[in-house]
Amino acid sequence: MERGVGLLAVSDAANQREYQICANCVMDTSDSMIVFDEKGICDHCHNYYESIEPSWKPGSPEARAELAAMVSKLKSYGEGKDYDCIIGLSGGVDSSYLAYYAKEVLGLRPLLFSCDTGWNLNVAVNNIERIARGLDCELYTEIVNWNEMRDLQLAFFKSQVPYQDIVQDHVIFAALYNFAVKRGIKYTLTGANYSTECVREPNEWVYQNDIRMLKDIHARYGEAPLSSLPLCGMFKNHLYYRYVKGMKAYRPLNLIPYTKKDAIDTLHDKFGWEPYANKHFESVFTRFYEGYWLIEKFGYDKRRAHFSSLILTGQMTREEALSKLAEPAYDPKLAQEDMEYVAKKLGLTKAEFEAMMSEPNKTYRDYKNQSGMIAAAVKVAQLVGMEKRNYR
């Protein structure tokens, strides 16, 4: 079977629509809710041109004024303290460049925070160390309880939902915020940005940030109690941490001219930083989940959203994206080796993992969830301008 085609055909048949790809970007009907206009241009593109681009002016006088106000506020807050802010550092391009820009260009004093979930590739570890050492910034690395991490990740594979990285995402996010509160650091800088992430993956691909679903899946399929694994629900983060503890997250990369290529060149030249094959491929688990599990089992290729973001922001041509999509996300031989490694680390044989992978697909709707509350929260964020991307 040609890679992903059979799964997409089944998916499209179930949705009673013919396969179609956007004439402007590379999002297609693997997003079951995608809408095309009479010219074949999708609603992700329209959302960018109508909701994001008009008000997103990086480097403009208004953006520079906003950035200066942020820096002034953080420096004032940091007087007499060890740090002005905290930055979660994964070793990827966005967080690495953010750390460099915050320290060297903005003159801030960030504490760098890394979370070791047991899956990082050497390139990520080396990048983290190079950035921290090159910037002369303190780096704190939290190592999570592997038995609990393994148990929760295995439970998620058994649940058959698409987005397997929700466990790592949630643990890393929770560890950062819990640590910041413990250390009394109010301000977080995040590498989230429109330049490389203006097209958001559909919920059916990457439904996340739902602690109720996480706990329900673990209750059904897990075995070890989650007594020490970092967790942080929506109410704890958005209500208690924000309004009681006064925490606030800033996105400086949205205020400056920022392109992926220039960032990679700067990081490589200054720190010897090394790029990954694809966005988020700093972890062997994420590499396998995004490059194999998600594509082979569900027909969802996250590269479509990543490349579409770069197309819309002028960093990649559609032809380049289509050429890259025609190739496997990563080497098929390495994918099989990664499967064996992931299975063994989770306590399974490769045959047991393949049998589990062949079971019927499910979605977050098959489990207890907070999708209604999350959608309402996103709607509020969109109304006040905090979120401008498609959410569905």
mmCIF file of C-alpha atoms in Angstrom:
data_model
loop_
_atom_site.group_PDB
_atom_site.id
_atom_site.type_symbol
_atom_site.label_atom_id
_atom_site.label_comp_id
_atom_site.label_asym_id
_atom_site.label_seq_id
_atom_site.Cartn_x
_atom_site.Cartn_y
_atom_site.Cartn_z
ATOM 1 C CA MET A 1 0.000 0.000 0.000
ATOM 2 C CA GLU A 2 1.342 3.451 -0.898
ATOM 3 C CA ARG A 3 2.275 5.350 2.232
ATOM 4 C CA GLY A 4 -0.824 6.762 3.939
ATOM 5 C CA VAL A 5 -3.011 6.661 0.775
ATOM 6 C CA GLY A 6 -5.200 3.758 1.836
ATOM 7 C CA LEU A 7 -5.906 5.287 5.243
ATOM 8 C CA LEU A 8 -6.737 8.637 3.683
ATOM 9 C CA ALA A 9 -9.081 6.993 1.198
ATOM 10 C CA VAL A 10 -10.928 5.232 4.015
ATOM 11 C CA SER A 11 -11.092 8.450 6.002
ATOM 12 C CA ASP A 12 -12.419 10.456 3.070
ATOM 13 C CA ALA A 13 -14.975 7.776 2.244
ATOM 14 C CA ALA A 14 -16.217 7.892 5.827
ATOM 15 C CA ASN A 15 -16.542 11.665 5.532
ATOM 16 C CA GLN A 16 -18.311 11.265 2.162
ATOM 17 C CA ARG A 17 -16.001 13.655 0.367
ATOM 18 C CA GLU A 18 -13.447 13.286 -2.375
ATOM 19 C CA TYR A 19 -9.781 13.887 -1.717
ATOM 20 C CA GLN A 20 -8.746 17.501 -2.161
ATOM 21 C CA ILE A 21 -5.631 19.510 -1.392
ATOM 22 C CA CYS A 22 -5.475 23.274 -1.000
ATOM 23 C CA ALA A 23 -4.379 25.157 -4.110
ATOM 24 C CA ASN A 24 -2.382 27.594 -1.978
ATOM 25 C CA CYS A 25 -0.865 25.566 0.890
ATOM 26 C CA VAL A 26 -0.627 21.776 1.392
ATOM 27 C CA MET A 27 -3.421 21.143 3.895
ATOM 28 C CA ASP A 28 -5.834 18.547 2.567
ATOM 29 C CA THR A 29 -8.881 16.455 3.447
ATOM 30 C CA SER A 30 -6.945 14.473 6.034
ATOM 31 C CA ASP A 31 -8.285 17.431 8.010
ATOM 32 C CA SER A 32 -11.885 16.220 7.854
ATOM 33 C CA MET A 33 -13.320 19.665 8.644
ATOM 34 C CA ILE A 34 -11.310 21.619 6.072
ATOM 35 C CA VAL A 35 -13.339 23.971 3.867
ATOM 36 C CA PHE A 36 -12.359 25.113 0.375
ATOM 37 C CA ASP A 37 -13.591 28.138 -1.541
ATOM 38 C CA GLU A 38 -14.476 28.186 -5.242
ATOM 39 C CA LYS A 39 -10.785 28.648 -6.102
ATOM 40 C CA GLY A 40 -9.720 25.623 -4.061
ATOM 41 C CA ILE A 41 -8.127 27.684 -1.285
ATOM 42 C CA CYS A 42 -8.673 26.336 2.226
ATOM 43 C CA ASP A 43 -9.976 28.017 5.358
ATOM 44 C CA HIS A 44 -6.547 27.763 7.036
ATOM 45 C CA CYS A 45 -5.216 30.133 4.368
ATOM 46 C CA HIS A 46 -8.210 32.442 4.670
ATOM 47 C CA ASN A 47 -7.796 32.509 8.432
ATOM 48 C CA TYR A 48 -4.163 33.534 8.047
ATOM 49 C CA TYR A 49 -4.866 36.260 5.481
ATOM 50 C CA GLU A 50 -7.931 37.607 7.303
ATOM 51 C CA SER A 51 -7.248 37.080 11.019
ATOM 52 C CA ILE A 52 -3.478 36.850 11.511
ATOM 53 C CA GLU A 53 -1.602 38.756 8.809
ATOM 54 C CA PRO A 54 -3.469 42.111 9.111
ATOM 55 C CA SER A 55 -2.536 42.606 12.781
ATOM 56 C CA TRP A 56 0.733 40.672 12.926
ATOM 57 C CA LYS A 57 3.446 43.215 12.140
ATOM 58 C CA PRO A 58 6.767 41.938 13.531
ATOM 59 C CA GLY A 59 9.396 44.625 13.740
ATOM 60 C CA SER A 60 6.885 47.464 13.287
ATOM 61 C CA PRO A 61 7.013 50.522 15.563
ATOM 62 C CA GLU A 62 4.030 49.142 17.468
ATOM 63 C CA ALA A 63 5.699 45.743 17.879
ATOM 64 C CA ARG A 64 8.956 47.338 19.010
ATOM 65 C CA ALA A 65 7.068 49.431 21.559
ATOM 66 C CA GLU A 66 5.282 46.343 22.874
ATOM 67 C CA LEU A 67 8.573 44.456 23.090
ATOM 68 C CA ALA A 68 10.253 47.363 24.913
ATOM 69 C CA ALA A 69 7.378 47.515 27.407
ATOM 70 C CA MET A 70 7.682 43.778 28.041
ATOM 71 C CA VAL A 71 11.436 44.006 28.591
ATOM 72 C CA SER A 72 11.039 46.973 30.931
ATOM 73 C CA LYS A 73 8.416 45.115 32.953
ATOM 74 C CA LEU A 74 10.535 41.969 33.255
ATOM 75 C CA LYS A 75 13.685 43.859 34.186
ATOM 76 C CA SER A 76 11.802 45.843 36.812
ATOM 77 C CA TYR A 77 10.345 42.627 38.209
ATOM 78 C CA GLY A 78 13.790 41.004 38.238
ATOM 79 C CA GLU A 79 15.498 43.712 40.290
ATOM 80 C CA GLY A 80 17.002 42.077 43.361
ATOM 81 C CA LYS A 81 16.143 38.608 42.032
ATOM 82 C CA ASP A 82 18.291 35.979 40.330
ATOM 83 C CA TYR A 83 16.162 35.904 37.159
ATOM 84 C CA ASP A 84 13.762 38.069 35.159
ATOM 85 C CA CYS A 85 11.920 35.125 33.624
ATOM 86 C CA ILE A 86 12.020 31.417 32.810
ATOM 87 C CA ILE A 87 12.315 29.770 29.381
ATOM 88 C CA GLY A 88 11.512 26.145 28.625
ATOM 89 C CA LEU A 89 14.386 24.874 26.466
ATOM 90 C CA SER A 90 13.820 21.777 24.324
ATOM 91 C CA GLY A 91 16.841 22.149 22.076
ATOM 92 C CA GLY A 92 14.601 22.935 19.110
ATOM 93 C CA VAL A 93 15.028 26.024 16.943
ATOM 94 C CA ASP A 94 12.237 28.162 18.436
ATOM 95 C CA SER A 95 13.124 27.766 22.103
ATOM 96 C CA SER A 96 16.867 27.935 21.407
ATOM 97 C CA TYR A 97 16.596 31.132 19.395
ATOM 98 C CA LEU A 98 14.276 32.617 22.018
ATOM 99 C CA ALA A 99 16.866 31.947 24.733
ATOM 100 C CA TYR A 100 19.569 33.596 22.612
ATOM 101 C CA TYR A 101 17.426 36.621 21.760
ATOM 102 C CA ALA A 102 16.217 37.120 25.331
ATOM 103 C CA LYS A 103 19.722 37.057 26.793
ATOM 104 C CA GLU A 104 21.920 38.585 24.097
ATOM 105 C CA VAL A 105 19.587 41.018 22.351
ATOM 106 C CA LEU A 106 17.028 41.989 24.982
ATOM 107 C CA GLY A 107 19.453 41.854 27.891
ATOM 108 C CA LEU A 108 17.204 39.704 30.083
ATOM 109 C CA ARG A 109 18.380 37.203 32.692
ATOM 110 C CA PRO A 110 16.417 34.022 32.007
ATOM 111 C CA LEU A 111 16.554 30.768 33.908
ATOM 112 C CA LEU A 112 16.590 27.960 31.359
ATOM 113 C CA PHE A 113 14.447 24.925 32.167
ATOM 114 C CA SER A 114 14.668 21.498 30.568
ATOM 115 C CA CYS A 115 12.546 18.431 31.251
ATOM 116 C CA ASP A 116 14.042 14.969 30.719
ATOM 117 C CA THR A 117 11.223 12.552 29.904
ATOM 118 C CA GLY A 118 13.580 9.731 28.982
ATOM 119 C CA TRP A 119 13.363 10.096 25.198
ATOM 120 C CA ASN A 120 15.633 12.971 24.111
ATOM 121 C CA LEU A 121 18.057 12.314 21.289
ATOM 122 C CA ASN A 122 21.725 13.257 21.749
ATOM 123 C CA VAL A 123 21.317 16.139 19.297
ATOM 124 C CA ALA A 124 18.699 17.708 21.580
ATOM 125 C CA VAL A 125 20.782 17.199 24.725
ATOM 126 C CA ASN A 126 23.842 18.658 22.998
ATOM 127 C CA ASN A 127 21.867 21.644 21.708
ATOM 128 C CA ILE A 128 20.506 22.385 25.178
ATOM 129 C CA GLU A 129 23.988 22.247 26.697
ATOM 130 C CA ARG A 130 25.489 24.396 23.921
ATOM 131 C CA ILE A 131 22.855 27.103 24.333
ATOM 132 C CA ALA A 132 23.082 27.182 28.129
ATOM 133 C CA ARG A 133 26.878 27.184 28.120
ATOM 134 C CA GLY A 134 27.195 29.669 25.265
ATOM 135 C CA LEU A 135 24.799 32.103 26.910
ATOM 136 C CA ASP A 136 26.251 31.543 30.378
ATOM 137 C CA CYS A 137 22.720 30.916 31.683
ATOM 138 C CA GLU A 138 21.782 28.652 34.553
ATOM 139 C CA LEU A 139 20.060 25.496 33.324
ATOM 140 C CA TYR A 140 17.779 23.423 35.534
ATOM 141 C CA THR A 141 16.873 19.960 34.260
ATOM 142 C CA GLU A 142 13.991 18.070 35.825
ATOM 143 C CA ILE A 143 14.118 14.300 35.404
ATOM 144 C CA VAL A 144 10.665 12.771 35.656
ATOM 145 C CA ASN A 145 9.831 9.407 37.229
ATOM 146 C CA TRP A 146 10.401 6.953 34.379
ATOM 147 C CA ASN A 147 8.115 4.199 35.718
ATOM 148 C CA GLU A 148 5.184 6.618 35.850
ATOM 149 C CA MET A 149 6.061 8.144 32.487
ATOM 150 C CA ARG A 150 6.314 4.713 30.858
ATOM 151 C CA ASP A 151 3.030 3.578 32.368
ATOM 152 C CA LEU A 152 1.126 6.642 31.154
ATOM 153 C CA GLN A 153 2.620 6.503 27.644
ATOM 154 C CA LEU A 154 1.812 2.802 27.343
ATOM 155 C CA ALA A 155 -1.750 3.542 28.484
ATOM 156 C CA PHE A 156 -2.066 6.115 25.709
ATOM 157 C CA PHE A 157 -0.881 3.673 23.064
ATOM 158 C CA LYS A 158 -3.476 1.197 24.331
ATOM 159 C CA SER A 159 -6.134 3.917 24.093
ATOM 160 C CA GLN A 160 -5.601 4.088 20.276
ATOM 161 C CA VAL A 161 -5.937 7.880 20.093
ATOM 162 C CA PRO A 162 -3.906 9.715 17.438
ATOM 163 C CA TYR A 163 -2.033 12.264 19.539
ATOM 164 C CA GLN A 164 0.433 10.159 21.492
ATOM 165 C CA ASP A 165 2.675 13.086 22.420
ATOM 166 C CA ILE A 166 0.071 14.556 24.763
ATOM 167 C CA VAL A 167 1.869 12.810 27.633
ATOM 168 C CA GLN A 168 5.261 14.399 26.946
ATOM 169 C CA ASP A 169 3.671 17.753 26.087
ATOM 170 C CA HIS A 170 1.645 17.824 29.271
ATOM 171 C CA VAL A 171 4.445 16.663 31.546
ATOM 172 C CA ILE A 172 6.944 19.161 30.102
ATOM 173 C CA PHE A 173 4.456 22.026 30.330
ATOM 174 C CA ALA A 174 3.350 21.066 33.853
ATOM 175 C CA ALA A 175 6.922 20.605 35.067
ATOM 176 C CA LEU A 176 7.868 24.075 33.815
ATOM 177 C CA TYR A 177 4.919 25.885 35.378
ATOM 178 C CA ASN A 178 5.006 23.952 38.640
ATOM 179 C CA PHE A 179 8.729 24.666 38.956
ATOM 180 C CA ALA A 180 8.283 28.362 38.142
ATOM 181 C CA VAL A 181 5.662 28.720 40.859
ATOM 182 C CA LYS A 182 7.847 26.862 43.336
ATOM 183 C CA ARG A 183 10.765 29.195 42.573
ATOM 184 C CA GLY A 184 8.553 32.286 42.604
ATOM 185 C CA ILE A 185 9.183 33.183 38.943
ATOM 186 C CA LYS A 186 6.134 34.945 37.492
ATOM 187 C CA TYR A 187 7.057 35.389 33.863
ATOM 188 C CA THR A 188 7.538 32.770 31.184
ATOM 189 C CA LEU A 189 8.847 33.355 27.678
ATOM 190 C CA THR A 190 7.607 30.869 25.101
ATOM 191 C CA GLY A 191 8.827 30.191 21.572
ATOM 192 C CA ALA A 192 5.287 29.897 20.198
ATOM 193 C CA ASN A 193 5.017 32.027 17.079
ATOM 194 C CA TYR A 194 3.000 32.695 13.943
ATOM 195 C CA SER A 195 6.022 32.578 11.631
ATOM 196 C CA THR A 196 6.370 28.799 11.838
ATOM 197 C CA GLU A 197 3.054 27.852 13.491
ATOM 198 C CA CYS A 198 0.292 29.982 11.938
ATOM 199 C CA VAL A 199 -1.520 26.845 10.755
ATOM 200 C CA ARG A 200 -2.689 24.857 13.758
ATOM 201 C CA GLU A 201 -3.111 21.104 13.403
ATOM 202 C CA PRO A 202 -6.790 20.030 13.697
ATOM 203 C CA ASN A 203 -7.995 18.619 17.004
ATOM 204 C CA GLU A 204 -8.580 15.223 15.412
ATOM 205 C CA TRP A 205 -4.806 15.090 14.857
ATOM 206 C CA VAL A 206 -3.517 16.660 18.067
ATOM 207 C CA TYR A 207 -6.257 17.044 20.684
ATOM 208 C CA GLN A 208 -4.373 18.068 23.830
ATOM 209 C CA ASN A 209 -4.292 19.995 27.132
ATOM 210 C CA ASP A 210 -7.114 17.888 28.563
ATOM 211 C CA ILE A 211 -6.180 16.500 31.958
ATOM 212 C CA ARG A 212 -9.574 14.830 32.353
ATOM 213 C CA MET A 213 -8.947 12.687 29.265
ATOM 214 C CA LEU A 214 -5.397 11.992 30.403
ATOM 215 C CA LYS A 215 -6.617 10.719 33.769
ATOM 216 C CA ASP A 216 -9.446 8.688 32.235
ATOM 217 C CA ILE A 217 -7.109 6.913 29.817
ATOM 218 C CA HIS A 218 -4.704 6.173 32.639
ATOM 219 C CA ALA A 219 -7.542 4.883 34.839
ATOM 220 C CA ARG A 220 -8.584 2.462 32.080
ATOM 221 C CA TYR A 221 -5.212 1.245 30.849
ATOM 222 C CA GLY A 222 -2.565 2.288 33.352
ATOM 223 C CA GLU A 223 -1.229 0.340 36.309
ATOM 224 C CA ALA A 224 1.188 2.531 38.273
ATOM 225 C CA PRO A 225 -0.170 5.417 40.381
ATOM 226 C CA LEU A 226 0.862 8.843 39.100
ATOM 227 C CA SER A 227 2.148 10.061 42.440
ATOM 228 C CA SER A 228 5.057 12.246 41.287
ATOM 229 C CA LEU A 229 4.572 12.886 37.561
ATOM 230 C CA PRO A 230 4.107 16.644 36.926
ATOM 231 C CA LEU A 231 0.468 17.449 36.111
ATOM 232 C CA CYS A 232 -1.302 20.773 35.634
ATOM 233 C CA GLY A 233 -4.938 21.066 34.623
ATOM 234 C CA MET A 234 -6.607 23.907 32.756
ATOM 235 C CA PHE A 235 -8.073 25.533 35.856
ATOM 236 C CA LYS A 236 -4.819 25.328 37.789
ATOM 237 C CA ASN A 237 -2.923 26.949 34.935
ATOM 238 C CA HIS A 238 -5.386 29.527 33.648
ATOM 239 C CA LEU A 239 -7.016 30.483 36.931
ATOM 240 C CA TYR A 240 -4.879 29.695 39.980
ATOM 241 C CA TYR A 241 -1.445 30.252 38.454
ATOM 242 C CA ARG A 242 -2.504 33.278 36.444
ATOM 243 C CA TYR A 243 -4.805 35.163 38.815
ATOM 244 C CA VAL A 244 -3.596 33.990 42.215
ATOM 245 C CA LYS A 245 0.113 33.554 41.524
ATOM 246 C CA GLY A 246 0.245 36.314 38.896
ATOM 247 C CA MET A 247 1.955 34.241 36.223
ATOM 248 C CA LYS A 248 2.040 35.459 32.630
ATOM 249 C CA ALA A 249 3.486 34.032 29.418
ATOM 250 C CA TYR A 250 4.950 36.213 26.655
ATOM 251 C CA ARG A 251 5.640 35.378 23.002
ATOM 252 C CA PRO A 252 8.511 37.653 21.922
ATOM 253 C CA LEU A 253 9.075 35.876 18.602
ATOM 254 C CA ASN A 254 5.759 37.279 17.357
ATOM 255 C CA LEU A 255 7.120 40.799 17.808
ATOM 256 C CA ILE A 256 10.376 40.466 15.873
ATOM 257 C CA PRO A 257 11.281 39.526 12.292
ATOM 258 C CA TYR A 258 11.758 35.777 12.735
ATOM 259 C CA THR A 259 12.388 33.138 10.097
ATOM 260 C CA LYS A 260 13.371 29.544 10.594
ATOM 261 C CA LYS A 261 16.372 29.625 8.244
ATOM 262 C CA ASP A 262 17.881 32.774 9.743
ATOM 263 C CA ALA A 263 17.365 31.417 13.255
ATOM 264 C CA ILE A 264 19.081 28.129 12.377
ATOM 265 C CA ASP A 265 21.998 29.957 10.757
ATOM 266 C CA THR A 266 22.427 32.234 13.787
ATOM 267 C CA LEU A 267 22.300 29.367 16.271
ATOM 268 C CA HIS A 268 24.708 27.251 14.258
ATOM 269 C CA ASP A 269 27.201 30.080 13.815
ATOM 270 C CA LYS A 270 27.137 31.245 17.431
ATOM 271 C CA PHE A 271 26.737 27.979 19.342
ATOM 272 C CA GLY A 272 27.363 25.044 16.980
ATOM 273 C CA TRP A 273 23.656 24.224 17.297
ATOM 274 C CA GLU A 274 22.467 21.399 15.010
ATOM 275 C CA PRO A 275 19.059 21.269 13.267
ATOM 276 C CA TYR A 276 16.669 18.295 13.282
ATOM 277 C CA ALA A 277 15.233 16.483 10.273
ATOM 278 C CA ASN A 278 11.739 17.820 11.038
ATOM 279 C CA LYS A 279 10.070 20.140 13.528
ATOM 280 C CA HIS A 280 9.827 18.427 16.973
ATOM 281 C CA PHE A 281 12.181 15.575 16.024
ATOM 282 C CA GLU A 282 14.368 16.226 19.089
ATOM 283 C CA SER A 283 12.840 13.146 20.761
ATOM 284 C CA VAL A 284 12.989 9.566 19.469
ATOM 285 C CA PHE A 285 9.455 9.079 20.766
ATOM 286 C CA THR A 286 8.149 12.156 18.935
ATOM 287 C CA ARG A 287 10.063 11.200 15.793
ATOM 288 C CA PHE A 288 8.426 7.781 15.775
ATOM 289 C CA TYR A 289 4.965 9.009 16.748
ATOM 290 C CA GLU A 290 4.868 11.847 14.193
ATOM 291 C CA GLY A 291 6.780 10.113 11.430
ATOM 292 C CA TYR A 292 5.210 6.655 11.650
ATOM 293 C CA TRP A 293 2.356 6.046 14.122
ATOM 294 C CA LEU A 294 0.315 9.095 13.141
ATOM 295 C CA ILE A 295 0.841 8.694 9.401
ATOM 296 C CA GLU A 296 0.590 4.911 9.038
ATOM 297 C CA LYS A 297 -2.266 4.366 11.507
ATOM 298 C CA PHE A 298 -4.364 7.493 10.944
ATOM 299 C CA GLY A 299 -3.179 9.117 7.716
ATOM 300 C CA TYR A 300 -2.323 12.384 9.494
ATOM 301 C CA ASP A 301 0.953 14.015 8.462
ATOM 302 C CA LYS A 302 1.822 16.943 10.728
ATOM 303 C CA ARG A 303 4.314 18.143 8.149
ATOM 304 C CA ARG A 304 1.329 19.458 6.182
ATOM 305 C CA ALA A 305 0.569 22.018 8.886
ATOM 306 C CA HIS A 306 4.254 22.804 9.488
ATOM 307 C CA PHE A 307 4.966 23.314 5.778
ATOM 308 C CA SER A 308 1.747 25.259 5.223
ATOM 309 C CA SER A 309 2.798 27.700 7.945
ATOM 310 C CA LEU A 310 6.111 28.232 6.149
ATOM 311 C CA ILE A 311 4.353 28.638 2.798
ATOM 312 C CA LEU A 312 2.004 31.300 4.149
ATOM 313 C CA THR A 313 4.849 33.238 5.763
ATOM 314 C CA GLY A 314 6.998 33.083 2.631
ATOM 315 C CA GLN A 315 9.657 30.686 3.918
ATOM 316 C CA MET A 316 8.891 27.736 1.638
ATOM 317 C CA THR A 317 7.287 27.318 -1.766
ATOM 318 C CA ARG A 318 4.332 25.017 -2.246
ATOM 319 C CA GLU A 319 6.373 23.029 -4.763
ATOM 320 C CA GLU A 320 9.118 22.477 -2.174
ATOM 321 C CA ALA A 321 6.531 21.319 0.347
ATOM 322 C CA LEU A 322 4.917 18.883 -2.086
ATOM 323 C CA SER A 323 8.326 17.471 -2.957
ATOM 324 C CA LYS A 324 9.136 16.888 0.712
ATOM 325 C CA LEU A 325 5.704 15.343 1.367
ATOM 326 C CA ALA A 326 6.300 12.862 -1.449
ATOM 327 C CA GLU A 327 9.106 11.406 0.652
ATOM 328 C CA PRO A 328 8.677 9.491 3.946
ATOM 329 C CA ALA A 329 8.802 11.670 7.057
ATOM 330 C CA TYR A 330 12.003 9.824 7.893
ATOM 331 C CA ASP A 331 13.970 6.798 6.765
ATOM 332 C CA PRO A 332 11.722 3.666 6.788
ATOM 333 C CA LYS A 333 14.575 1.500 8.118
ATOM 334 C CA LEU A 334 15.118 3.926 11.002
ATOM 335 C CA ALA A 335 11.352 3.947 11.621
ATOM 336 C CA GLN A 336 11.416 0.179 12.158
ATOM 337 C CA GLU A 337 14.420 0.503 14.450
ATOM 338 C CA ASP A 338 12.635 3.242 16.381
ATOM 339 C CA MET A 339 9.538 1.060 16.717
ATOM 340 C CA GLU A 340 11.608 -1.733 18.211
ATOM 341 C CA TYR A 341 13.339 0.729 20.559
ATOM 342 C CA VAL A 342 10.072 2.377 21.669
ATOM 343 C CA ALA A 343 8.382 -0.987 22.175
ATOM 344 C CA LYS A 344 11.270 -2.374 24.225
ATOM 345 C CA LYS A 345 11.473 0.742 26.372
ATOM 346 C CA LEU A 346 7.741 0.485 27.068
ATOM 347 C CA GLY A 347 8.092 -3.194 28.002
ATOM 348 C CA LEU A 348 6.719 -4.730 24.795
ATOM 349 C CA THR A 349 8.075 -6.803 21.955
ATOM 350 C CA LYS A 350 7.926 -5.364 18.462
ATOM 351 C CA ALA A 351 5.285 -7.960 17.563
ATOM 352 C CA GLU A 352 3.158 -6.933 20.558
ATOM 353 C CA PHE A 353 3.465 -3.287 19.568
ATOM 354 C CA GLU A 354 2.482 -4.023 15.965
ATOM 355 C CA ALA A 355 -0.535 -6.004 17.183
ATOM 356 C CA MET A 356 -1.557 -3.102 19.413
ATOM 357 C CA MET A 357 -1.091 -0.666 16.543
ATOM 358 C CA SER A 358 -3.445 -2.713 14.344
ATOM 359 C CA GLU A 359 -6.382 -2.359 16.769
ATOM 360 C CA PRO A 360 -9.292 -0.010 15.855
ATOM 361 C CA ASN A 361 -8.570 3.694 15.927
ATOM 362 C CA LYS A 362 -10.229 5.903 18.527
ATOM 363 C CA THR A 363 -10.460 9.612 19.286
ATOM 364 C CA TYR A 364 -10.660 11.792 22.384
ATOM 365 C CA ARG A 365 -14.458 11.509 22.123
ATOM 366 C CA ASP A 366 -14.177 7.872 23.223
ATOM 367 C CA TYR A 367 -12.975 9.052 26.637
ATOM 368 C CA LYS A 368 -14.058 11.494 29.306
ATOM 369 C CA ASN A 369 -12.910 14.904 28.236
ATOM 370 C CA GLN A 370 -13.211 18.652 28.694
ATOM 371 C CA SER A 371 -13.523 19.513 25.013
ATOM 372 C CA GLY A 372 -16.514 21.793 25.602
ATOM 373 C CA MET A 373 -14.738 23.799 28.281
ATOM 374 C CA ILE A 374 -11.526 23.974 26.255
ATOM 375 C CA ALA A 375 -13.412 25.148 23.153
ATOM 376 C CA ALA A 376 -15.152 27.825 25.228
ATOM 377 C CA ALA A 377 -11.816 28.971 26.673
ATOM 378 C CA VAL A 378 -10.314 29.169 23.166
ATOM 379 C CA LYS A 379 -13.342 31.156 21.985
ATOM 380 C CA VAL A 380 -12.729 33.698 24.737
ATOM 381 C CA ALA A 381 -9.033 33.814 23.808
ATOM 382 C CA GLN A 382 -9.986 34.455 20.187
ATOM 383 C CA LEU A 383 -12.401 37.225 21.145
ATOM 384 C CA VAL A 384 -9.701 39.081 23.091
ATOM 385 C CA GLY A 385 -7.064 38.471 20.418
ATOM 386 C CA MET A 386 -4.911 36.000 22.362
ATOM 387 C CA GLU A 387 -5.536 33.203 19.821
ATOM 388 C CA LYS A 388 -6.059 33.845 16.118
ATOM 389 C CA ARG A 389 -5.492 30.453 14.539
ATOM 390 C CA ASN A 390 -8.222 28.041 13.443
ATOM 391 C CA TYR A 391 -9.377 25.852 16.328
ATOM 392 C CA ARG A 392 -11.512 22.830 15.589
#
